[in-house]
mmCIF file of C-alpha atoms in Angstrom:
data_model
loop_
_atom_site.group_PDB
_atom_site.id
_atom_site.type_symbol
_atom_site.label_atom_id
_atom_site.label_comp_id
_atom_site.label_asym_id
_atom_site.label_seq_id
_atom_site.Cartn_x
_atom_site.Cartn_y
_atom_site.Cartn_z
ATOM 1 C CA MET A 1 98.159 106.375 101.629
ATOM 2 C CA THR A 2 95.723 109.025 100.535
ATOM 3 C CA ASN A 3 93.779 109.485 97.352
ATOM 4 C CA HIS A 4 93.620 113.279 97.758
ATOM 5 C CA SER A 5 97.170 114.071 96.645
ATOM 6 C CA GLN A 6 100.109 112.555 94.823
ATOM 7 C CA GLY A 7 102.117 109.910 96.614
ATOM 8 C CA SER A 8 105.752 110.482 97.536
ATOM 9 C CA VAL A 9 108.670 108.533 96.051
ATOM 10 C CA LEU A 10 111.844 107.157 97.661
ATOM 11 C CA HIS A 11 114.718 106.719 95.206
ATOM 12 C CA PHE A 12 117.499 104.148 95.679
ATOM 13 C CA PHE A 13 119.664 101.462 94.078
ATOM 14 C CA ALA A 14 119.231 97.767 94.803
ATOM 15 C CA GLU A 15 122.197 96.761 92.619
ATOM 16 C CA GLY A 16 125.777 97.990 92.551
ATOM 17 C CA ASN A 17 128.839 97.979 90.307
ATOM 18 C CA THR A 18 131.207 97.211 93.161
ATOM 19 C CA ALA A 19 134.768 96.151 93.924
ATOM 20 C CA ARG A 20 133.282 92.672 94.459
ATOM 21 C CA GLY A 21 131.533 92.617 91.067
ATOM 22 C CA SER A 22 127.851 93.137 90.321
ATOM 23 C CA ILE A 23 125.993 92.747 93.639
ATOM 24 C CA ASN A 24 122.242 92.967 94.092
ATOM 25 C CA LEU A 25 120.127 93.409 97.213
ATOM 26 C CA PHE A 26 116.743 93.043 95.478
ATOM 27 C CA GLU A 27 115.367 90.310 97.743
ATOM 28 C CA SER A 28 115.224 92.738 100.658
ATOM 29 C CA SER A 29 112.887 95.168 98.863
ATOM 30 C CA LEU A 30 110.628 92.315 97.724
ATOM 31 C CA GLN A 31 109.897 90.926 101.211
ATOM 32 C CA ASP A 32 106.234 90.784 102.270
ATOM 33 C CA LEU A 33 104.858 91.439 98.760
ATOM 34 C CA ASN A 34 101.600 89.737 97.792
ATOM 35 C CA LYS A 35 102.012 90.498 94.092
ATOM 36 C CA LEU A 36 105.234 90.728 92.086
ATOM 37 C CA TYR A 37 105.402 91.253 88.332
ATOM 38 C CA ILE A 38 108.749 90.101 86.926
ATOM 39 C CA LEU A 39 109.593 91.506 83.485
ATOM 40 C CA LYS A 40 111.586 89.377 81.059
ATOM 41 C CA GLY A 41 112.968 90.398 77.680
ATOM 42 C CA GLY A 42 116.239 91.688 76.268
ATOM 43 C CA PRO A 43 117.610 95.226 75.933
ATOM 44 C CA GLY A 44 115.349 97.759 74.263
ATOM 45 C CA THR A 45 112.106 95.904 74.998
ATOM 46 C CA GLY A 46 110.676 98.785 77.030
ATOM 47 C CA LYS A 47 111.016 97.276 80.538
ATOM 48 C CA SER A 48 112.161 100.524 82.184
ATOM 49 C CA SER A 49 109.426 102.570 80.436
ATOM 50 C CA LEU A 50 106.779 100.056 81.503
ATOM 51 C CA ILE A 51 107.987 100.158 85.136
ATOM 52 C CA ARG A 52 107.956 103.982 85.062
ATOM 53 C CA SER A 53 104.420 104.222 83.631
ATOM 54 C CA ILE A 54 103.048 101.780 86.256
ATOM 55 C CA GLY A 55 104.832 103.650 89.063
ATOM 56 C CA GLN A 56 103.630 107.058 87.920
ATOM 57 C CA MET A 57 100.043 105.825 87.654
ATOM 58 C CA CYS A 58 100.248 104.623 91.286
ATOM 59 C CA ILE A 59 101.804 107.905 92.457
ATOM 60 C CA GLN A 60 99.086 109.949 90.717
ATOM 61 C CA ARG A 61 96.495 107.896 92.596
ATOM 62 C CA GLY A 62 98.095 108.845 95.903
ATOM 63 C CA TYR A 63 100.205 105.745 96.632
ATOM 64 C CA ASP A 64 103.726 106.202 98.022
ATOM 65 C CA GLY A 65 106.342 104.253 96.090
ATOM 66 C CA TRP A 66 109.950 103.075 95.996
ATOM 67 C CA GLN A 67 111.668 103.795 92.692
ATOM 68 C CA ILE A 68 114.618 101.445 92.163
ATOM 69 C CA HIS A 69 117.220 102.855 89.796
ATOM 70 C CA CYS A 70 119.560 100.875 87.543
ATOM 71 C CA ALA A 71 123.243 101.164 88.501
ATOM 72 C CA ARG A 72 124.298 100.502 84.886
ATOM 73 C CA ASP A 73 122.324 103.576 83.793
ATOM 74 C CA HIS A 74 120.746 105.496 86.685
ATOM 75 C CA ARG A 75 118.149 107.103 84.380
ATOM 76 C CA SER A 76 116.691 103.633 83.764
ATOM 77 C CA LEU A 77 114.559 101.820 86.307
ATOM 78 C CA ASP A 78 114.988 98.306 87.700
ATOM 79 C CA GLY A 79 111.798 98.296 89.735
ATOM 80 C CA TRP A 80 108.954 100.065 91.516
ATOM 81 C CA ILE A 81 107.437 98.921 94.809
ATOM 82 C CA ILE A 82 104.077 100.124 96.188
ATOM 83 C CA PRO A 83 104.289 99.148 99.906
ATOM 84 C CA ALA A 84 100.641 99.955 100.735
ATOM 85 C CA LEU A 85 99.460 97.522 98.038
ATOM 86 C CA LYS A 86 102.243 94.983 98.811
ATOM 87 C CA LEU A 87 102.871 95.077 95.065
ATOM 88 C CA GLY A 88 105.998 95.370 92.959
ATOM 89 C CA ILE A 89 107.148 95.349 89.340
ATOM 90 C CA VAL A 90 110.802 94.583 88.587
ATOM 91 C CA ASP A 91 113.205 93.939 85.732
ATOM 92 C CA GLY A 92 114.076 90.273 86.236
ATOM 93 C CA THR A 93 116.810 89.987 83.590
ATOM 94 C CA VAL A 94 120.613 89.769 83.925
ATOM 95 C CA PRO A 95 122.450 90.979 86.021
ATOM 96 C CA HIS A 96 119.665 90.740 88.640
ATOM 97 C CA VAL A 97 117.807 87.566 87.753
ATOM 98 C CA ILE A 98 114.771 87.453 90.016
ATOM 99 C CA GLU A 99 112.809 84.251 90.536
ATOM 100 C CA PRO A 100 109.410 84.234 92.250
ATOM 101 C CA ARG A 101 109.451 82.718 95.751
ATOM 102 C CA LEU A 102 105.894 81.412 95.252
ATOM 103 C CA PRO A 103 105.416 81.022 91.478
ATOM 104 C CA GLY A 104 101.809 81.609 90.431
ATOM 105 C CA VAL A 105 100.931 82.973 93.874
ATOM 106 C CA VAL A 106 103.195 85.983 94.400
ATOM 107 C CA GLY A 107 105.424 86.060 91.310
ATOM 108 C CA GLU A 108 104.153 86.445 87.781
ATOM 109 C CA TYR A 109 106.351 86.611 84.682
ATOM 110 C CA ILE A 110 105.603 89.098 81.913
ATOM 111 C CA ASN A 111 107.687 88.395 78.820
ATOM 112 C CA LEU A 112 108.114 91.476 76.646
ATOM 113 C CA GLY A 113 110.168 89.280 74.316
ATOM 114 C CA ASP A 114 106.803 88.054 72.994
ATOM 115 C CA ALA A 115 106.694 91.332 71.052
ATOM 116 C CA TRP A 116 109.928 90.582 69.126
ATOM 117 C CA ASN A 117 110.192 89.682 65.479
ATOM 118 C CA PRO A 118 112.592 86.713 65.801
ATOM 119 C CA ASP A 119 113.542 86.849 62.099
ATOM 120 C CA ILE A 120 115.050 90.336 62.492
ATOM 121 C CA LEU A 121 117.026 89.196 65.544
ATOM 122 C CA ARG A 122 118.295 86.060 63.770
ATOM 123 C CA ASN A 123 119.698 88.263 60.991
ATOM 124 C CA HIS A 124 121.747 90.115 63.610
ATOM 125 C CA ARG A 125 122.817 87.070 65.612
ATOM 126 C CA LYS A 126 126.579 87.379 65.000
ATOM 127 C CA GLU A 127 126.555 91.113 65.742
ATOM 128 C CA LEU A 128 124.564 90.582 68.972
ATOM 129 C CA GLU A 129 126.913 87.803 70.126
ATOM 130 C CA GLN A 130 129.957 90.017 69.540
ATOM 131 C CA LEU A 131 128.363 92.969 71.323
ATOM 132 C CA GLN A 132 127.444 90.796 74.326
ATOM 133 C CA LYS A 133 131.005 89.428 74.503
ATOM 134 C CA ARG A 134 132.447 92.957 74.433
ATOM 135 C CA ILE A 135 129.946 94.159 77.083
ATOM 136 C CA ASP A 136 130.894 91.272 79.417
ATOM 137 C CA GLU A 137 134.623 91.945 78.926
ATOM 138 C CA THR A 138 134.187 95.685 79.546
ATOM 139 C CA TYR A 139 132.306 95.100 82.812
ATOM 140 C CA GLU A 140 135.027 92.673 83.912
ATOM 141 C CA GLN A 141 137.608 95.422 83.302
ATOM 142 C CA ALA A 142 135.500 97.883 85.318
ATOM 143 C CA TYR A 143 135.172 95.465 88.244
ATOM 144 C CA ALA A 144 138.913 94.681 88.128
ATOM 145 C CA GLY A 145 139.571 98.437 88.393
ATOM 146 C CA PHE A 146 137.214 98.755 91.366
ATOM 147 C CA ALA A 147 138.955 95.779 93.042
ATOM 148 C CA GLU A 148 142.308 97.537 92.560
ATOM 149 C CA ALA A 149 140.835 100.749 94.021
ATOM 150 C CA LEU A 150 139.636 98.756 97.058
ATOM 151 C CA ARG A 151 143.126 97.278 97.556
ATOM 152 C CA VAL A 152 144.578 100.819 97.585
ATOM 153 C CA HIS A 153 141.741 101.986 99.867
ATOM 154 C CA ASP A 154 142.546 99.184 102.344
ATOM 155 C CA ASP A 155 146.188 100.378 102.502
ATOM 156 C CA TRP A 156 144.973 103.943 102.972
ATOM 157 C CA GLU A 157 142.634 102.830 105.785
ATOM 158 C CA ALA A 158 145.516 101.006 107.507
ATOM 159 C CA VAL A 159 147.236 104.369 108.176
ATOM 160 C CA TYR A 160 144.272 105.546 110.274
ATOM 161 C CA ILE A 161 143.507 102.153 111.857
ATOM 162 C CA LYS A 162 147.068 102.159 113.302
ATOM 163 C CA ASN A 163 146.348 105.572 114.824
ATOM 164 C CA MET A 164 142.826 104.789 116.020
ATOM 165 C CA ASP A 165 141.588 105.006 119.601
ATOM 166 C CA PHE A 166 139.059 102.139 119.506
ATOM 167 C CA GLU A 167 137.868 102.778 123.060
ATOM 168 C CA ALA A 168 136.999 106.381 122.133
ATOM 169 C CA ALA A 169 135.106 105.105 119.045
ATOM 170 C CA ASN A 170 133.140 102.636 121.184
ATOM 171 C CA ARG A 171 132.308 105.325 123.753
ATOM 172 C CA LEU A 172 131.135 107.696 121.005
ATOM 173 C CA THR A 173 128.969 104.998 119.392
ATOM 174 C CA LYS A 174 127.441 104.027 122.744
ATOM 175 C CA GLN A 175 126.735 107.683 123.545
ATOM 176 C CA TYR A 176 124.868 108.193 120.245
ATOM 177 C CA ILE A 177 122.934 104.923 120.562
ATOM 178 C CA GLU A 178 121.704 106.005 124.006
ATOM 179 C CA MET A 179 120.801 109.441 122.694
ATOM 180 C CA LEU A 180 119.023 108.189 119.546
ATOM 181 C CA PHE A 181 117.031 105.353 121.126
ATOM 182 C CA GLY A 182 116.736 106.356 124.773
ATOM 183 C CA SER A 183 114.408 103.884 126.490
ATOM 184 C CA HIS A 184 112.327 103.279 123.336
ATOM 185 C CA ARG A 185 111.580 99.605 122.700
ATOM 186 C CA LEU A 186 108.922 97.842 120.623
ATOM 187 C CA ASP A 187 107.686 94.325 121.276
ATOM 188 C CA ARG A 188 107.957 93.202 117.651
ATOM 189 C CA THR A 189 110.374 91.788 115.093
ATOM 190 C CA SER A 190 111.951 94.571 113.099
ATOM 191 C CA ARG A 191 112.018 94.667 109.315
ATOM 192 C CA ILE A 192 115.432 95.255 107.741
ATOM 193 C CA ASP A 193 115.620 96.804 104.272
ATOM 194 C CA ARG A 194 119.033 96.541 102.652
ATOM 195 C CA ARG A 195 119.784 98.917 99.798
ATOM 196 C CA PHE A 196 122.722 100.800 98.301
ATOM 197 C CA LEU A 197 123.318 104.403 99.329
ATOM 198 C CA GLY A 198 124.685 105.213 95.887
ATOM 199 C CA ALA A 199 126.189 103.595 92.837
ATOM 200 C CA ALA A 200 129.165 103.875 90.529
ATOM 201 C CA THR A 201 127.426 104.648 87.231
ATOM 202 C CA PRO A 202 128.642 105.571 83.723
ATOM 203 C CA ASP A 203 128.164 109.207 84.870
ATOM 204 C CA GLY A 204 130.249 108.703 88.023
ATOM 205 C CA ALA A 205 129.009 108.368 91.606
ATOM 206 C CA VAL A 206 125.257 108.975 92.031
ATOM 207 C CA ASP A 207 123.299 108.984 95.299
ATOM 208 C CA PHE A 208 119.844 109.960 96.547
ATOM 209 C CA VAL A 209 120.685 111.120 100.088
ATOM 210 C CA PRO A 210 118.603 114.363 99.928
ATOM 211 C CA ASN A 211 115.526 112.407 98.760
ATOM 212 C CA LEU A 212 115.965 109.572 101.276
ATOM 213 C CA THR A 213 116.412 111.956 104.211
ATOM 214 C CA GLU A 214 113.641 114.381 103.206
ATOM 215 C CA GLY A 215 111.227 114.765 106.101
ATOM 216 C CA ILE A 216 113.748 113.254 108.561
ATOM 217 C CA ASN A 217 113.978 115.551 111.614
ATOM 218 C CA ARG A 218 117.427 114.536 112.810
ATOM 219 C CA ARG A 219 120.275 113.933 110.365
ATOM 220 C CA TYR A 220 123.747 112.988 111.625
ATOM 221 C CA PHE A 221 126.651 113.551 109.222
ATOM 222 C CA ILE A 222 129.612 111.306 110.072
ATOM 223 C CA LYS A 223 132.882 112.926 109.022
ATOM 224 C CA GLY A 224 136.226 111.153 109.128
ATOM 225 C CA ARG A 225 138.904 109.419 107.093
ATOM 226 C CA PRO A 226 139.040 105.915 105.583
ATOM 227 C CA GLY A 227 139.366 103.445 108.464
ATOM 228 C CA SER A 228 138.139 105.846 111.162
ATOM 229 C CA GLY A 229 135.275 103.539 112.188
ATOM 230 C CA LYS A 230 132.308 105.105 110.332
ATOM 231 C CA SER A 231 130.904 101.821 108.959
ATOM 232 C CA THR A 232 131.410 100.010 112.295
ATOM 233 C CA MET A 233 129.485 102.739 114.115
ATOM 234 C CA LEU A 234 126.610 102.472 111.607
ATOM 235 C CA LYS A 235 126.489 98.661 111.865
ATOM 236 C CA GLN A 236 126.258 98.896 115.661
ATOM 237 C CA MET A 237 123.467 101.479 115.424
ATOM 238 C CA ALA A 238 121.561 99.208 112.992
ATOM 239 C CA GLU A 239 121.975 96.321 115.444
ATOM 240 C CA ALA A 240 120.640 98.520 118.266
ATOM 241 C CA ALA A 241 117.555 99.327 116.136
ATOM 242 C CA THR A 242 116.761 95.655 115.448
ATOM 243 C CA GLU A 243 117.351 94.663 119.092
ATOM 244 C CA ARG A 244 114.762 97.266 120.084
ATOM 245 C CA GLY A 245 112.207 96.151 117.467
ATOM 246 C CA PHE A 246 112.494 99.150 115.115
ATOM 247 C CA ASP A 247 112.379 98.832 111.325
ATOM 248 C CA VAL A 248 115.686 99.959 109.870
ATOM 249 C CA GLU A 249 116.852 100.858 106.384
ATOM 250 C CA ILE A 250 120.499 99.857 105.946
ATOM 251 C CA TYR A 251 122.263 101.475 103.004
ATOM 252 C CA HIS A 252 125.405 99.656 101.914
ATOM 253 C CA CYS A 253 128.395 101.262 100.241
ATOM 254 C CA GLY A 254 128.111 101.102 96.432
ATOM 255 C CA PHE A 255 131.893 100.614 96.208
ATOM 256 C CA ASP A 256 132.417 98.047 98.985
ATOM 257 C CA PRO A 257 129.107 96.286 99.761
ATOM 258 C CA ASN A 258 130.559 94.922 103.030
ATOM 259 C CA SER A 259 130.560 98.481 104.386
ATOM 260 C CA VAL A 260 127.503 100.413 105.550
ATOM 261 C CA ASP A 261 127.117 104.094 104.591
ATOM 262 C CA MET A 262 123.758 105.053 106.130
ATOM 263 C CA ILE A 263 120.974 103.872 108.398
ATOM 264 C CA ILE A 264 117.491 105.363 108.691
ATOM 265 C CA VAL A 265 115.029 104.627 111.499
ATOM 266 C CA ARG A 266 111.905 106.445 110.294
ATOM 267 C CA ALA A 267 109.810 105.638 113.378
ATOM 268 C CA LEU A 268 112.251 107.681 115.490
ATOM 269 C CA GLY A 269 112.855 110.291 112.775
ATOM 270 C CA PHE A 270 116.624 109.963 112.361
ATOM 271 C CA ALA A 271 119.217 109.180 109.693
ATOM 272 C CA VAL A 272 122.942 108.684 110.306
ATOM 273 C CA PHE A 273 125.271 108.562 107.311
ATOM 274 C CA ASP A 274 128.852 108.615 106.147
ATOM 275 C CA SER A 275 129.057 112.127 104.763
ATOM 276 C CA THR A 276 132.443 111.931 103.049
ATOM 277 C CA LYS A 277 133.293 111.836 99.331
ATOM 278 C CA PRO A 278 131.755 110.744 96.990
ATOM 279 C CA HIS A 279 128.560 111.392 99.014
ATOM 280 C CA GLU A 280 129.705 114.477 100.911
ATOM 281 C CA TYR A 281 126.994 116.690 102.384
ATOM 282 C CA PHE A 282 126.972 119.432 104.978
ATOM 283 C CA PRO A 283 124.384 120.535 107.570
ATOM 284 C CA GLU A 284 121.798 122.883 106.047
ATOM 285 C CA ARG A 285 118.801 122.696 108.365
ATOM 286 C CA SER A 286 118.072 122.648 112.086
ATOM 287 C CA GLY A 287 118.432 119.114 113.426
ATOM 288 C CA ASP A 288 121.554 118.474 111.295
ATOM 289 C CA VAL A 289 124.558 117.411 113.418
ATOM 290 C CA ILE A 290 128.166 116.530 112.531
ATOM 291 C CA ILE A 291 129.839 113.511 114.185
ATOM 292 C CA ASP A 292 133.598 113.976 113.683
ATOM 293 C CA MET A 293 135.354 110.598 113.941
ATOM 294 C CA TYR A 294 138.783 112.003 113.025
ATOM 295 C CA GLU A 295 138.723 114.564 115.793
ATOM 296 C CA THR A 296 137.397 112.125 118.418
ATOM 297 C CA CYS A 297 139.081 108.835 117.559
ATOM 298 C CA ILE A 298 142.292 109.422 115.534
ATOM 299 C CA ARG A 299 145.622 110.399 117.074
ATOM 300 C CA PRO A 300 146.181 114.150 116.485
ATOM 301 C CA GLY A 301 148.623 114.972 113.666
ATOM 302 C CA THR A 302 148.042 111.680 111.775
ATOM 303 C CA ASP A 303 147.218 113.505 108.497
ATOM 304 C CA GLU A 304 150.391 115.580 108.745
ATOM 305 C CA ARG A 305 152.736 112.719 109.733
ATOM 306 C CA HIS A 306 151.579 110.508 106.847
ATOM 307 C CA ALA A 307 150.871 113.251 104.291
ATOM 308 C CA GLU A 308 153.126 111.797 101.575
ATOM 309 C CA SER A 309 151.791 108.224 101.635
ATOM 310 C CA ILE A 310 148.173 109.479 101.984
ATOM 311 C CA GLN A 311 148.676 111.618 98.873
ATOM 312 C CA THR A 312 149.947 108.566 96.959
ATOM 313 C CA TYR A 313 146.942 106.479 98.060
ATOM 314 C CA GLN A 314 144.539 109.259 97.064
ATOM 315 C CA ARG A 315 146.154 109.542 93.632
ATOM 316 C CA ASP A 316 146.203 105.779 92.950
ATOM 317 C CA TYR A 317 142.652 105.324 94.246
ATOM 318 C CA SER A 318 141.315 108.170 92.076
ATOM 319 C CA ALA A 319 143.107 106.797 88.987
ATOM 320 C CA ALA A 320 141.651 103.274 89.471
ATOM 321 C CA MET A 321 138.150 104.676 90.047
ATOM 322 C CA LYS A 322 138.400 106.937 86.982
ATOM 323 C CA HIS A 323 139.475 103.978 84.824
ATOM 324 C CA SER A 324 136.535 101.883 86.050
ATOM 325 C CA ILE A 325 133.969 104.646 85.455
ATOM 326 C CA GLU A 326 135.317 104.984 81.896
ATOM 327 C CA ARG A 327 134.856 101.224 81.431
ATOM 328 C CA LEU A 328 131.261 101.467 82.740
ATOM 329 C CA ARG A 329 130.634 104.257 80.219
ATOM 330 C CA ALA A 330 132.077 102.126 77.407
ATOM 331 C CA ALA A 331 129.904 99.144 78.457
ATOM 332 C CA ASN A 332 126.818 101.373 78.492
ATOM 333 C CA ASP A 333 127.619 102.662 74.982
ATOM 334 C CA LEU A 334 127.862 99.054 73.732
ATOM 335 C CA HIS A 335 124.618 98.209 75.524
ATOM 336 C CA GLN A 336 122.869 101.076 73.722
ATOM 337 C CA GLU A 337 124.156 99.738 70.388
ATOM 338 C CA MET A 338 122.624 96.381 71.269
ATOM 339 C CA GLU A 339 119.374 98.048 72.314
ATOM 340 C CA GLN A 340 119.032 99.660 68.890
ATOM 341 C CA ILE A 341 119.016 96.236 67.228
ATOM 342 C CA TYR A 342 116.338 94.936 69.596
ATOM 343 C CA VAL A 343 114.257 98.115 69.173
ATOM 344 C CA GLN A 344 114.106 97.469 65.396
ATOM 345 C CA ALA A 345 112.700 94.003 66.127
ATOM 346 C CA MET A 346 110.016 95.161 68.592
ATOM 347 C CA ASP A 347 106.314 95.599 68.016
ATOM 348 C CA PHE A 348 105.678 98.302 70.603
ATOM 349 C CA SER A 349 101.912 98.226 70.042
ATOM 350 C CA LEU A 350 102.022 94.789 71.732
ATOM 351 C CA VAL A 351 104.085 96.246 74.608
ATOM 352 C CA ASN A 352 101.504 99.035 74.994
ATOM 353 C CA GLN A 353 98.757 96.411 75.081
ATOM 354 C CA ILE A 354 100.605 94.517 77.845
ATOM 355 C CA ARG A 355 101.015 97.807 79.747
ATOM 356 C CA ASP A 356 97.316 98.714 79.453
ATOM 357 C CA GLU A 357 96.230 95.248 80.656
ATOM 358 C CA LEU A 358 98.652 95.514 83.558
ATOM 359 C CA ILE A 359 97.350 98.972 84.537
ATOM 360 C CA LEU A 360 93.780 97.642 84.571
ATOM 361 C CA GLU A 361 94.822 94.689 86.728
ATOM 362 C CA ILE A 362 96.625 96.964 89.225
ATOM 363 C CA GLN A 363 93.667 99.347 89.320
ATOM 364 C CA GLU A 364 91.478 96.379 90.304
ATOM 365 C CA ILE A 365 93.944 95.576 93.119
ATOM 366 C CA MET A 366 93.666 99.239 94.235
ATOM 367 C CA SER A 367 89.854 99.041 94.230
ATOM 368 C CA ALA A 368 89.893 95.810 96.264
ATOM 369 C CA SER A 369 92.365 97.389 98.704
ATOM 370 C CA ALA A 370 90.150 100.471 99.098
ATOM 371 C CA ARG A 371 87.103 98.265 99.834
ATOM 372 C CA ASN A 372 89.025 96.430 102.546
#
C-alpha cells in the first residue's frame, strides 16, 4: 500500500448463477477481516452505489482493493475488500445472506431500509409480491436450463473420457507442478481464496481474466475438450501450492462450481487457466504458454470419429445455455421494475448521510493504520 498513487483493483465474482443453482463463495473473501460492514435493504436502496463510492475513496488514497461484482447484473457490486486495512463492505441481502461471524466485533449491519417511506411501499405491496414471485420463478427456469446444459455437457465429456490417456495426463500435470514450484517451500499455512472465474449474467458469460492475470509473469493457457482433464490438473496444482505453504487463488467454474477454471499463485508469479470457451484467450505476451490436453492426452482422431454426436451435444448445450441467459435477462428486467418502486420510497439524503458517516469512520481506520 502506498499513499503516493492510486491503488490497483482486482475484479471477480463471489456468486454464480450455476447449474447447481445460486452458489456463493463469499466467506472465502471475508476471512481475516477485522471490520466488515454488511448492507441490508431491498432493491433500489443504493447498496451498490454505496459500495462503489467507499471502494473508490480507498483506491484514490492508494489502497489496493478487491471489487466483487454481482452475477445477476455484473455492472452492480456485491462487495469491496481492502486487504491492507482488513476491511470489507458487502451486500448482505438475498441471494447471498451474510451473517457476521463475531457480531459487534467484526460484523456491523447498516440498514439502508431505514431510509424508506413504509407508507409508499405498503401501497405497492400486492405489486411487489407478484414481482418477487415472478422473479423467483424466472430464476428457477434459468437454473433448470443450466442443469439441462450440464447434463448434456456430461454426455459430451464422456466421449473424451473414454478416449483419455490418464497416465499421460498425470505425467503432464506432474511435469508442470515440478516446473512451476521447483524446490520452493514455505514453512507456513497457506491461505486459499475461492472465487468464480466468470459468471453467467443477463448479458451472457462475463469474466475478468485479463485483469486478474495483469502483472503475472507466467500465464499457462490450458486448451482441450470437455472431459480432457483440465479441471483435475488445476485441482492438483492448487493442492501442490497448499502443500508447499503458498497462498493460492482458486477460481471455480461459473457454470459448474465443482470444476476449477483457474489458479493463481502470486508469490511465484504464475496463473494457469482453462482457456476454452466461454473464457477463451490466446497467448499475447512473452511468458504465455499453451498446455494442449487434447494433443497430449486424447486418442488421436477422437474429434473426427465422434463428429456427429459431438455436433449434437454442442447444439443442445448451446440451446440450453441460450434459454437460461434469456431467463436471467427476464429476471433482471423484473428486478429493475421492482427497484423503481423502492426508489420512489427512498429518501436518498439519508443514504448520503450514512455514506458520509461511513467514509469518515473508514478514514479514521486508515489514519490509525498509518500510525501503526
